[in-house]
Amino acid sequence: DCCGATSPAAQEAALSRMVQAGAVRLTTIGALLEWQRDWAKREHYDALMGILKQQGGAYGVGVEYAYTMVHHAPQSAQKPQVVPKKVAGDGHGRGVTPVATPANR
């Protein structure tokens, strides 16, 4: 909002003045998505999604999910989660977690 308020009350007062002057309040993510306008145009899509993945909180997590699960892109996390493949007879197929024993450590 760029009002430079020194307290929550001052910020709310500044925002109220902006609304009275005709401003429309919306979130940063809402503004970014409006500026993208046409999702068929890929010119800025990946750059915008990169910003949202890093800075978009829960929305960014959803973007990451869509990239990895829908578009089959690699995870962009610093430490991607590694999901081990199922091995026949390891107990996971039946929903049972195997117990470590000296024989299988």
Coordinates of C-alpha atoms in Angstrom, one line a residue:
D1 CA 0.0 0.0 0.0
C2 CA 3.1 2.3 0.3
C3 CA 1.5 4.4 3.0
G4 CA 4.5 4.3 5.3
A5 CA 2.4 4.0 8.4
T6 CA 3.9 3.9 11.8
S7 CA 1.2 1.9 13.5
P8 CA -1.7 -0.5 12.6
A9 CA -4.2 2.3 13.2
A10 CA -2.3 4.7 11.0
Q11 CA -2.1 2.1 8.2
E12 CA -5.8 1.4 8.4
A13 CA -6.5 5.2 8.3
A14 CA -4.3 5.6 5.2
L15 CA -6.0 2.6 3.5
S16 CA -9.4 4.1 4.3
R17 CA -8.4 7.4 2.7
M18 CA -7.2 5.6 -0.4
V19 CA -10.5 3.7 -0.7
Q20 CA -12.5 7.0 -0.2
A21 CA -10.4 8.4 -3.1
G22 CA -11.4 5.5 -5.3
A23 CA -8.6 3.0 -4.8
V24 CA -9.6 -0.7 -4.9
R25 CA -7.9 -2.9 -2.2
L26 CA -6.5 -6.2 -3.3
T27 CA -3.7 -8.6 -2.4
T28 CA -0.3 -8.7 -4.0
I29 CA -1.1 -12.2 -5.5
G30 CA -4.4 -10.8 -6.9
A31 CA -2.6 -7.9 -8.6
L32 CA 0.1 -10.2 -10.1
L33 CA -2.6 -12.6 -11.4
E34 CA -4.5 -9.7 -13.0
W35 CA -1.4 -8.3 -14.6
Q36 CA -0.7 -11.7 -16.2
R37 CA -4.1 -11.3 -17.9
D38 CA -3.8 -14.0 -20.6
W39 CA -2.6 -17.3 -19.3
A40 CA -2.2 -18.6 -22.9
K41 CA 0.7 -16.2 -23.4
R42 CA 3.8 -17.9 -21.9
E43 CA 6.1 -14.9 -22.2
H44 CA 6.1 -14.0 -18.5
Y45 CA 4.3 -17.1 -17.1
D46 CA 7.4 -19.0 -15.8
A47 CA 8.9 -15.9 -14.3
L48 CA 5.7 -15.0 -12.5
M49 CA 5.2 -18.5 -11.3
G50 CA 8.8 -18.5 -10.0
I51 CA 8.1 -15.4 -7.9
L52 CA 4.9 -16.9 -6.6
K53 CA 6.6 -20.2 -5.7
Q54 CA 9.2 -18.4 -3.6
Q55 CA 7.1 -15.6 -2.1
G56 CA 3.4 -16.7 -2.4
G57 CA 3.0 -18.7 0.8
A58 CA 0.3 -21.4 0.5
Y59 CA -0.5 -20.2 -3.0
G60 CA 3.2 -20.8 -3.9
V61 CA 3.0 -24.3 -2.5
G62 CA 0.0 -24.9 -4.8
V63 CA 2.0 -23.6 -7.8
E64 CA 4.9 -25.9 -6.9
Y65 CA 2.5 -28.8 -6.7
A66 CA 1.0 -28.0 -10.1
Y67 CA 4.4 -27.7 -11.7
T68 CA 5.6 -31.0 -10.3
M69 CA 2.5 -33.1 -10.5
V70 CA 0.7 -31.7 -13.5
H71 CA 3.5 -30.5 -15.7
H72 CA 6.0 -33.1 -14.4
A73 CA 8.7 -30.5 -13.7
P74 CA 11.4 -31.3 -11.2
Q75 CA 10.9 -30.0 -7.6
S76 CA 12.4 -26.6 -7.1
A77 CA 12.8 -27.0 -3.4
Q78 CA 16.3 -26.5 -1.9
K79 CA 16.1 -30.1 -0.5
P80 CA 13.5 -31.9 -2.6
Q81 CA 11.7 -34.7 -0.9
V82 CA 12.8 -38.1 -2.1
V83 CA 10.1 -40.7 -2.3
P84 CA 11.6 -44.3 -2.3
K85 CA 10.1 -46.7 -4.7
K86 CA 8.1 -49.6 -3.3
V87 CA 9.9 -52.9 -3.0
A88 CA 8.0 -56.1 -3.2
G89 CA 7.6 -57.7 0.2
D90 CA 8.6 -54.6 2.2
G91 CA 5.2 -54.3 3.9
H92 CA 4.3 -50.9 2.5
G93 CA 1.9 -52.4 -0.1
R94 CA -0.3 -53.6 2.8
G95 CA -0.1 -50.3 4.7
V96 CA 2.2 -51.9 7.3
T97 CA 5.5 -50.1 8.2
P98 CA 8.3 -52.6 8.4
V99 CA 10.3 -52.7 11.7
A100 CA 14.1 -52.5 11.5
T101 CA 15.8 -55.6 12.7
P102 CA 19.5 -56.4 12.8
A103 CA 19.0 -58.6 9.7
N104 CA 17.5 -55.8 7.5
R105 CA 19.5 -52.7 8.7

